[in-house]
Tab-separated table of C-alpha atoms in Angstrom:
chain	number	residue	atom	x	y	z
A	1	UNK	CA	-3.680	-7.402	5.365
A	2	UNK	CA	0.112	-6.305	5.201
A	3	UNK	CA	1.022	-7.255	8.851
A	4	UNK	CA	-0.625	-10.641	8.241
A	5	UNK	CA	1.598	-10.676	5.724
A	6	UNK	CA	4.584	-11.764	7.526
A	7	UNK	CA	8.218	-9.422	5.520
A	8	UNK	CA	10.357	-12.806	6.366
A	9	UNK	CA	13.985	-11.354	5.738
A	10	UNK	CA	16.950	-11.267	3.135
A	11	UNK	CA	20.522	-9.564	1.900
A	12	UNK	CA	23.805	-11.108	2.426
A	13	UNK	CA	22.270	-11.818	5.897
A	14	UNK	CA	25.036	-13.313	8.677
A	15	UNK	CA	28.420	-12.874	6.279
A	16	UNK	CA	27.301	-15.017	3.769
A	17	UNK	CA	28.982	-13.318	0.954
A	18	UNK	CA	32.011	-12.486	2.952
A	19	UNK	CA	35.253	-13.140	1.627
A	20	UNK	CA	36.715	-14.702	4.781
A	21	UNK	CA	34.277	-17.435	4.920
A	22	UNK	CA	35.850	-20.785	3.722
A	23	UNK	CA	32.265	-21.888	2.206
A	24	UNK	CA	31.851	-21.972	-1.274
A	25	UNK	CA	29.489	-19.887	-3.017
A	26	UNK	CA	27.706	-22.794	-4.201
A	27	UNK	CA	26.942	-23.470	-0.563
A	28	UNK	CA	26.613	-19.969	0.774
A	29	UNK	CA	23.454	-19.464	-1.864
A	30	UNK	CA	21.589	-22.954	-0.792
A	31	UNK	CA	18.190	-21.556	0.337
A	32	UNK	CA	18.210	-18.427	-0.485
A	33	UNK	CA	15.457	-17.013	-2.695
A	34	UNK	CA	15.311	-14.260	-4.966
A	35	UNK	CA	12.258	-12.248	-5.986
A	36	UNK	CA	11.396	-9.061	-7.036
A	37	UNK	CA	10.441	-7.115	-10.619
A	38	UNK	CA	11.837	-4.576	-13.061
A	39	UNK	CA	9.804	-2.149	-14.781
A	40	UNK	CA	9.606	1.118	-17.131
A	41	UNK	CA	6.642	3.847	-16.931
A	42	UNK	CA	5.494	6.770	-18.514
A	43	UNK	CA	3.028	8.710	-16.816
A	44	UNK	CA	1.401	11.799	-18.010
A	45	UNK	CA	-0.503	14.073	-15.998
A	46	UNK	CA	-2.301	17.382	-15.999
A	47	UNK	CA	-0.782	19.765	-14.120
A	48	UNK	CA	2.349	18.179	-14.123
A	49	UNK	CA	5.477	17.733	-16.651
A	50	UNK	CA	5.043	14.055	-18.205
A	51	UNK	CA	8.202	11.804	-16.686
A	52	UNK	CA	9.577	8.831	-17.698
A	53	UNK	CA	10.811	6.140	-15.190
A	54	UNK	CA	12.630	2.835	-14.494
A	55	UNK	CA	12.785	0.816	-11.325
A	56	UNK	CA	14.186	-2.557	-10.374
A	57	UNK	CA	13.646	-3.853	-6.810
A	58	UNK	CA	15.558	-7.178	-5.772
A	59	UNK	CA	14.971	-9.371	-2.419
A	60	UNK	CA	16.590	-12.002	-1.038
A	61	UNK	CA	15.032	-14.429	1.272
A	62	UNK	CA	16.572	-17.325	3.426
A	63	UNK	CA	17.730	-18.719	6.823
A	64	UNK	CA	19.814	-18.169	9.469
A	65	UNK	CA	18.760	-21.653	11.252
A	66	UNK	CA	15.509	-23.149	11.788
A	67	UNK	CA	13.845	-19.926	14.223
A	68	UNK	CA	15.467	-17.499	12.353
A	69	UNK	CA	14.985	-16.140	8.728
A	70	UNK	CA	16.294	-12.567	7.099
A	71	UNK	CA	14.917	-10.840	4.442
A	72	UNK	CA	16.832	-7.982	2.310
A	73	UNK	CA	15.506	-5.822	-0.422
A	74	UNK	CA	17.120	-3.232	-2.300
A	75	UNK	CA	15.488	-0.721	-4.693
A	76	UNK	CA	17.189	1.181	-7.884
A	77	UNK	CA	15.250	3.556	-10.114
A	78	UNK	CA	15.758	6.349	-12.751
A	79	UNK	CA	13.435	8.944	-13.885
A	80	UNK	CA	13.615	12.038	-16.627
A	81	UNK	CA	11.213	14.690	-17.340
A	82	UNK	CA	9.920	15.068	-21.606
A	83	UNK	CA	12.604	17.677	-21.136
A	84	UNK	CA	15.883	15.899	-20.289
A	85	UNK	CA	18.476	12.989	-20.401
A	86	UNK	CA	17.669	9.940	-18.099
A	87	UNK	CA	17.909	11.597	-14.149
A	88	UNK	CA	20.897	10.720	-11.683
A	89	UNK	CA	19.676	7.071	-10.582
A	90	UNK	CA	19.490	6.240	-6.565
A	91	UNK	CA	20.147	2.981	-4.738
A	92	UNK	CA	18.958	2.380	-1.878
A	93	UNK	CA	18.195	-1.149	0.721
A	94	UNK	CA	15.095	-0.089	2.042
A	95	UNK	CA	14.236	-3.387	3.534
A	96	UNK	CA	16.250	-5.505	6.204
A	97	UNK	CA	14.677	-7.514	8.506
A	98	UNK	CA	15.124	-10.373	10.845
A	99	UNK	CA	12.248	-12.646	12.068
A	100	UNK	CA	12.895	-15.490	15.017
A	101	UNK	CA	10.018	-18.309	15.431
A	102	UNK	CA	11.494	-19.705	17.835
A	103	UNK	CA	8.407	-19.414	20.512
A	104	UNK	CA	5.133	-21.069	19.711
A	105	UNK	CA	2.747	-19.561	17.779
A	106	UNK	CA	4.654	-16.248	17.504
A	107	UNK	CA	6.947	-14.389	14.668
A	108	UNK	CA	9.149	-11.421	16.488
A	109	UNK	CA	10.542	-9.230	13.889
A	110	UNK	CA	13.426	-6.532	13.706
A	111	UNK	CA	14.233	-4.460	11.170
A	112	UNK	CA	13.384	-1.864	8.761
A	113	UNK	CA	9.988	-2.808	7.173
A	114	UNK	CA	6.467	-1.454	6.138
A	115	UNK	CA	4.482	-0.382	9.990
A	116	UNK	CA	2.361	-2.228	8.897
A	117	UNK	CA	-1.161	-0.384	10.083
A	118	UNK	CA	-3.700	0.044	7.252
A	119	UNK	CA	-3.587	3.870	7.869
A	120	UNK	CA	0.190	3.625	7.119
A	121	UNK	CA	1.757	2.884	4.115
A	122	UNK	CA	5.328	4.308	5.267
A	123	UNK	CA	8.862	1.959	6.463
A	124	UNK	CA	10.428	2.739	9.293
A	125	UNK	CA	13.350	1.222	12.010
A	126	UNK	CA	11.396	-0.870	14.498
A	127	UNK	CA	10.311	-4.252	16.452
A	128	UNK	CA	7.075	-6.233	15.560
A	129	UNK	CA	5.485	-9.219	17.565
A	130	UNK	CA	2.720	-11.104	16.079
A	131	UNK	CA	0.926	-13.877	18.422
A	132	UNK	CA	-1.323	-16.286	16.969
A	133	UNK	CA	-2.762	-17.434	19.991
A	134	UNK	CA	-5.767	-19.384	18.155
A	135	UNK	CA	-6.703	-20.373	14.319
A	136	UNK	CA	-7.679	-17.167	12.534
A	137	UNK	CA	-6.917	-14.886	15.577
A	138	UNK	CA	-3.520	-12.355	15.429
A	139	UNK	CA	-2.777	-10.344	17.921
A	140	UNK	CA	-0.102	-7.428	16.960
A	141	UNK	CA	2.521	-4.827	18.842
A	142	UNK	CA	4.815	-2.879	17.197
A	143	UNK	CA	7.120	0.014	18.206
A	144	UNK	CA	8.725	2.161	15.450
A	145	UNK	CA	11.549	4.858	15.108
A	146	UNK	CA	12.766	6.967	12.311
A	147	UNK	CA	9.514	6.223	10.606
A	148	UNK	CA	9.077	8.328	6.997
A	149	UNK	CA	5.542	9.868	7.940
A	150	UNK	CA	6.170	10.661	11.716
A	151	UNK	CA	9.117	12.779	13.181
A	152	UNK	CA	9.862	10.985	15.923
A	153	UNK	CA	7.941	7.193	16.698
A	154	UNK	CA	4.592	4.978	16.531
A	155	UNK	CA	2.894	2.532	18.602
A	156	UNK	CA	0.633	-0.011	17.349
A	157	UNK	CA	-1.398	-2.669	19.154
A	158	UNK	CA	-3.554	-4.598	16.930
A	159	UNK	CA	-5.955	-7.275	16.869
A	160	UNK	CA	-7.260	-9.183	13.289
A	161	UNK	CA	-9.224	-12.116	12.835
A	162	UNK	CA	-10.489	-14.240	9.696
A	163	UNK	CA	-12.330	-17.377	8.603
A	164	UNK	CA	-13.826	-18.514	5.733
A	165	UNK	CA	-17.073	-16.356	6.376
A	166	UNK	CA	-16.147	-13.176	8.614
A	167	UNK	CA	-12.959	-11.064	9.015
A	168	UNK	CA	-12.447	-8.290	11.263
A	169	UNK	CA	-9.502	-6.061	12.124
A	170	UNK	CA	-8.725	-3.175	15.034
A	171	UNK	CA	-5.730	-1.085	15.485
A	172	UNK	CA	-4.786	1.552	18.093
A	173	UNK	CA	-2.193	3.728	16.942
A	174	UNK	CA	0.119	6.336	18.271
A	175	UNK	CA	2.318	8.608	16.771
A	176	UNK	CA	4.913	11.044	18.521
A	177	UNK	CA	5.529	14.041	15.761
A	178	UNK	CA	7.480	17.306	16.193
A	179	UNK	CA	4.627	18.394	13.540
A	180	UNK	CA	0.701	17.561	14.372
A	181	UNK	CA	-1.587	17.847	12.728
A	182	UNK	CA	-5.126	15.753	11.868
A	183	UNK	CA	-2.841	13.040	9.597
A	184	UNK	CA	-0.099	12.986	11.555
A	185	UNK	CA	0.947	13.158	15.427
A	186	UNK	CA	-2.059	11.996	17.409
A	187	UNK	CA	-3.894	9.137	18.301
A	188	UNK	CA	-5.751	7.007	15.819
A	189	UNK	CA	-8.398	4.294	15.798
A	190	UNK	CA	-9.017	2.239	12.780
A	191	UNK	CA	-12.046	-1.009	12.482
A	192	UNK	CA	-12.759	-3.072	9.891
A	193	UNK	CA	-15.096	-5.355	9.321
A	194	UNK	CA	-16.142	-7.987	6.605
A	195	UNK	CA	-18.198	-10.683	5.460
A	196	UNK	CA	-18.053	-13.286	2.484
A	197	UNK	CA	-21.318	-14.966	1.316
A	198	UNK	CA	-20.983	-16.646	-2.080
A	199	UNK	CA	-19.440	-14.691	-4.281
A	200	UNK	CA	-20.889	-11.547	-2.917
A	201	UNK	CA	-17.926	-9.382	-0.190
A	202	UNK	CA	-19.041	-7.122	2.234
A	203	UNK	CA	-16.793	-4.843	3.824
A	204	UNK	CA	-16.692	-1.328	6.086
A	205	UNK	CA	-14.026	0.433	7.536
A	206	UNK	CA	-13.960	3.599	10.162
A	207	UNK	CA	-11.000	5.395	10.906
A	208	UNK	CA	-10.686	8.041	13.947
A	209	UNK	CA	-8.032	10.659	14.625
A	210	UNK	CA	-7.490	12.623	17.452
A	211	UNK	CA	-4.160	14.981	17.110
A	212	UNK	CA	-1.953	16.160	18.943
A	213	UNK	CA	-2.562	19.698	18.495
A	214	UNK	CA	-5.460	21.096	20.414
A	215	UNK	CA	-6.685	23.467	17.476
A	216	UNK	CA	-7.635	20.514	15.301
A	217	UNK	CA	-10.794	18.560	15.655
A	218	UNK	CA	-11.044	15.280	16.103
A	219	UNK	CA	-11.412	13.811	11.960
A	220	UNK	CA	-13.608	10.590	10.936
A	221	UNK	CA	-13.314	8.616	7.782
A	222	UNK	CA	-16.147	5.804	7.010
A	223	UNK	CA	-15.992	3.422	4.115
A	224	UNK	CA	-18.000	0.727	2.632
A	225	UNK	CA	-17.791	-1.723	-0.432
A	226	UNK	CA	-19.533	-4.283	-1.327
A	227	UNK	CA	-17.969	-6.526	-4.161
A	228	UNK	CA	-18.567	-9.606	-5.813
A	229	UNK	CA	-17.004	-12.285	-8.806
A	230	UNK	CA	-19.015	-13.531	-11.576
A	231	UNK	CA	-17.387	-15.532	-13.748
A	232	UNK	CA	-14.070	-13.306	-15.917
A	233	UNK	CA	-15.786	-10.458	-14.666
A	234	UNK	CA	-15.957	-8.607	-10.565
A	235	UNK	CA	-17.858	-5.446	-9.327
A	236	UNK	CA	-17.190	-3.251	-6.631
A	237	UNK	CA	-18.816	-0.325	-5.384
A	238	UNK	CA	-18.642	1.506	-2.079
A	239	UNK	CA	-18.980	5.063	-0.558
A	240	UNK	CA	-16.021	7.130	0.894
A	241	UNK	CA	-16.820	9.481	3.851
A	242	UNK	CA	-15.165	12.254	5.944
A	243	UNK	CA	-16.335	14.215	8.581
A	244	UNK	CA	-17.508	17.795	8.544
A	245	UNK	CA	-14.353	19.127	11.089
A	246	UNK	CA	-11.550	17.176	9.203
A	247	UNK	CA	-10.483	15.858	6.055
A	248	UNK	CA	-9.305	12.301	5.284
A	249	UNK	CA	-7.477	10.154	8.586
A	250	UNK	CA	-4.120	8.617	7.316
A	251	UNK	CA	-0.975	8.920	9.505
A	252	UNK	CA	0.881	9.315	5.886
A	253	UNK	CA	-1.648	11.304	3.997
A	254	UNK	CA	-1.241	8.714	1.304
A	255	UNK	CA	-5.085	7.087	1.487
A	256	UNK	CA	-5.527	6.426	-2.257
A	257	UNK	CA	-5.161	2.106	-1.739
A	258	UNK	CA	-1.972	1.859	-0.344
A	259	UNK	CA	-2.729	0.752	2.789
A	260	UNK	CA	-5.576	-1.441	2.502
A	261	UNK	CA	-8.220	0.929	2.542
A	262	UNK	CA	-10.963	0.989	0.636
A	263	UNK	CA	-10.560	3.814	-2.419
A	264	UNK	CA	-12.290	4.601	-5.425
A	265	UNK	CA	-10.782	6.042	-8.947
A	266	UNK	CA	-7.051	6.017	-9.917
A	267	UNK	CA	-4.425	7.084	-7.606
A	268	UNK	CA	-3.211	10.209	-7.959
A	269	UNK	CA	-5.869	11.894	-9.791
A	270	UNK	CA	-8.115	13.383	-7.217
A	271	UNK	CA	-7.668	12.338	-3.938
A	272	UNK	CA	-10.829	12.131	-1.761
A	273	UNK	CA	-8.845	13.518	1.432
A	274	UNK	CA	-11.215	17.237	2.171
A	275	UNK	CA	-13.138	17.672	5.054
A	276	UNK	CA	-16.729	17.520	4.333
A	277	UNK	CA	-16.344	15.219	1.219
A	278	UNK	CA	-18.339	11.815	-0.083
A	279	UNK	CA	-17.643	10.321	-2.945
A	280	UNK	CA	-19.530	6.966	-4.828
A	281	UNK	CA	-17.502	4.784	-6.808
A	282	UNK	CA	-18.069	1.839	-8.998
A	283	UNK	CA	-15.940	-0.426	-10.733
A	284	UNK	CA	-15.782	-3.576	-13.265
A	285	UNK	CA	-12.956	-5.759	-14.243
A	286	UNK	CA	-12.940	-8.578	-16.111
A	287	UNK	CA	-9.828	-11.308	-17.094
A	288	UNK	CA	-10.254	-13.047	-20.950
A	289	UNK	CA	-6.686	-15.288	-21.478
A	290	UNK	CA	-3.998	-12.657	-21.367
A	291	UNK	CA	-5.955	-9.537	-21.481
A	292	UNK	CA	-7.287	-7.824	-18.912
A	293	UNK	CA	-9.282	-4.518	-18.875
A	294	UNK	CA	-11.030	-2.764	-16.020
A	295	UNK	CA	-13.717	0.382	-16.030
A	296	UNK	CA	-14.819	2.701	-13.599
A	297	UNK	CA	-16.653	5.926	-12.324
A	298	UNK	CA	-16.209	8.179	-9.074
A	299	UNK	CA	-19.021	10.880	-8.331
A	300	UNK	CA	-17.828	13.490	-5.410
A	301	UNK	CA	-19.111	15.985	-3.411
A	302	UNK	CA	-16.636	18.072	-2.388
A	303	UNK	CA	-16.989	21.689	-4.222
A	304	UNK	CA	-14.136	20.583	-6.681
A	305	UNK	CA	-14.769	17.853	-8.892
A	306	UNK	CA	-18.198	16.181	-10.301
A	307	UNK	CA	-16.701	13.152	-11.312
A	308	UNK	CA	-14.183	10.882	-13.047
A	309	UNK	CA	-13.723	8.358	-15.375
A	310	UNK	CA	-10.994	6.048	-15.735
A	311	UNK	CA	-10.245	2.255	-17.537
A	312	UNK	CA	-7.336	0.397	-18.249
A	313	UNK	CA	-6.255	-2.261	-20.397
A	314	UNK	CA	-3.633	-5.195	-19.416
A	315	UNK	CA	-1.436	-7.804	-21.645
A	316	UNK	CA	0.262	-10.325	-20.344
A	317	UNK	CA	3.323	-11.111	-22.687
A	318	UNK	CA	4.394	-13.852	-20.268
A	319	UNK	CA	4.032	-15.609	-16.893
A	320	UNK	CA	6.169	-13.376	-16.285
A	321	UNK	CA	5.811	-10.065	-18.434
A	322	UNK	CA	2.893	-7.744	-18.402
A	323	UNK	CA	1.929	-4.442	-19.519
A	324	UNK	CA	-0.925	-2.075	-19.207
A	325	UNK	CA	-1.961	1.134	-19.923
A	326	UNK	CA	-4.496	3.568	-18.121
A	327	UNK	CA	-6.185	6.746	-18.575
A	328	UNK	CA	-8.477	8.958	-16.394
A	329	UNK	CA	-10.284	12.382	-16.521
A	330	UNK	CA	-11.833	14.152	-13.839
A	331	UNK	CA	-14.213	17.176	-14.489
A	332	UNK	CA	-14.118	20.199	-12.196
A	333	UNK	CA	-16.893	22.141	-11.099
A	334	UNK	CA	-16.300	25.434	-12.384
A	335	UNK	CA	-17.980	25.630	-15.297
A	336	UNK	CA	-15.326	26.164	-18.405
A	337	UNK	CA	-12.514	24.846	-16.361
A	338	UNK	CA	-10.106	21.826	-18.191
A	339	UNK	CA	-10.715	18.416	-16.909
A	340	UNK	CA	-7.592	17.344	-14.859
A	341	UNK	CA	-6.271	14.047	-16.778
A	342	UNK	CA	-3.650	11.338	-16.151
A	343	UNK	CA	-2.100	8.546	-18.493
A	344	UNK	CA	-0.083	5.838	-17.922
A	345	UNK	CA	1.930	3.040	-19.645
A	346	UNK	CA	3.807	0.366	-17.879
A	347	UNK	CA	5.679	-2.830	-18.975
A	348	UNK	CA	7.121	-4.986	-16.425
A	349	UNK	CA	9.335	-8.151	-15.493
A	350	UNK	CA	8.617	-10.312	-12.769
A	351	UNK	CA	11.232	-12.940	-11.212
């Protein structure tokens, strides 16, 4: 779960790098750790004019003293369309954060960083507290401005809970927009929860927004999965549900598994975000030495689509260098219409 996952911080945090220091670099750099990846894409889709595109993303990780870390990530990419030179790059730090531990059993956290909430995939300026007040047990409160998916700011409380058997999460979220609607300004409500026996997972999540605007109806979303790991190989299959008033609940509108939800198909092909939709999914994936490949089918009922197909195949050149390539079609109702399609190939560095 991403706010589990505590963003500890990183860039030339404290004047570190700065040329008035007297410390040599050698010194400057102890503890501090790089990560991040590099990679090149092209992605074909119906509908849509075929781009090609390369991103590298750098962090930096390290310490201020012993209750305080920083964490610093910056992210460059390039894209073209079939149709032109390489596109005018962008640069951008789209991570900074600072994270004291300096009271027991608690990480406070300022910064620009992901919110956070599974219905949020979005970064924004803000202040996170998480409490562990007891093995397994977080509690969470967060405050956010400037946040990508929201005009103006969102409150979270949550509370999340694991062993080796059960997990369970809940989140109250509220978000202040200058433009409600169902997946944005509102109030939301989002439970999860889970259970692991053997190899066999059980999980189901439901998701509740009521908006701002007094037009809209209050929206549901329930989902359930069930999964399991045999050997090279897992399953999963689950059902995706929305309500009959309102289509998918996401603050961000971007509910195809970026924020921990459970999702069937491959993103960006059909989203399963209209009122009055289901959808059944199933999927297998298996791991032989380097090569990985993964198969699956979504069935929806929602007056568009019948179904889709998908599968993708995975080579690791390296620890550290791995490709893949995917494909997808989804058939539309109408009879005679094309099936919308999407392709993919991706090769990518790690460090």
């Amino acid at each position: 779960m991403k706010l589990a996952k505590l963003s500890l911080a990183a860039i030339m945090a404290a004047g570190a790098f700065s040329f008035a220091s007297a410390t040599p670099l050698t010194d400057a750099i102890k503890g501090v750790n790089l990560s991040g990846y590099g990679y090149y894409r092209f992605h074909d889709a119906s509908g849509s004019e075929a781009y090609s595109k390369v991103e590298i993303r750098a962090g930096l990780t390290g310490a201020v003293n012993e209750n305080v870390q920083y964490f610093v990530r910056a992210t460059m990419d390039r894209a073209t369309s079939t149709n032109a030179v390489l596109g005018k790059g962008s640069f951008l730090v789209d991570r900074a954060v600072m994270t004291y531990s300096g009271f027991a059993n608690t990480k406070v956290m300022l910064g620009r960083m992901y919110t956070g909430s599974p219905l949020d995939d979005t970064d924004a300026v803000g202040l996170k507290v998480l409490v562990s007040p007891m093995s397994g047990l977080t509690l969470a409160g967060a405050y956010f401005t400037d946040n990508s998916a929201v005009t103006n700011a969102l409150t979270a409380v949550a509370a999340i809970y694991s062993n080796k058997m059960f997990n369970a999460r809940a989140w109250y979220v509220k978000a202040d927009s200058e433009n409600s609607s169902a997946n944005n300004g509102g109030k939301f409500i989002f439970v999860e929860g889970g259970a692991n026996v053997g190899p066999v997972a059980v999980k189901a999540q439901y998701a509740q927004a009521n908006p701002d605007a007094t037009l809209d109806p209050t929206a549901s979303t329930l989902r359930l999965q069930v999964s399991g790991k045999f050997g090279p190989a897992a399953v999963r299959v689950g059902y995706v549900n929305n309500d009959k008033d309102a289509g998918d609940v996401t603050i961000d509108g971007s509910a195809e598994g970026d924020n921990d939800l459970i999702y069937g198909g491959i993103y960006g092909l059909v989203q399963i975000n209209q009122k009055d939709e289901s959808a059944y999914f199933g999927e297998v994936k298996g791991a032989f030495g380097p090569v990985s490949v993964k198969v699956g089918y979504v069935s929806y009922d929602n007056g568009t689509f019948d179904d889709q197909y998908y599968g993708q195949v995975g080579y690791n050149v390296s620890k550290k260098l791995s490709t893949y390539f995917r494909y997808g079609s989804a058939s539309p109702v109408a009879a005679g219409a094309d099936d919308k399609t999407l392709a993919r190939f991706q090769a990518q560095y790690n460090f």
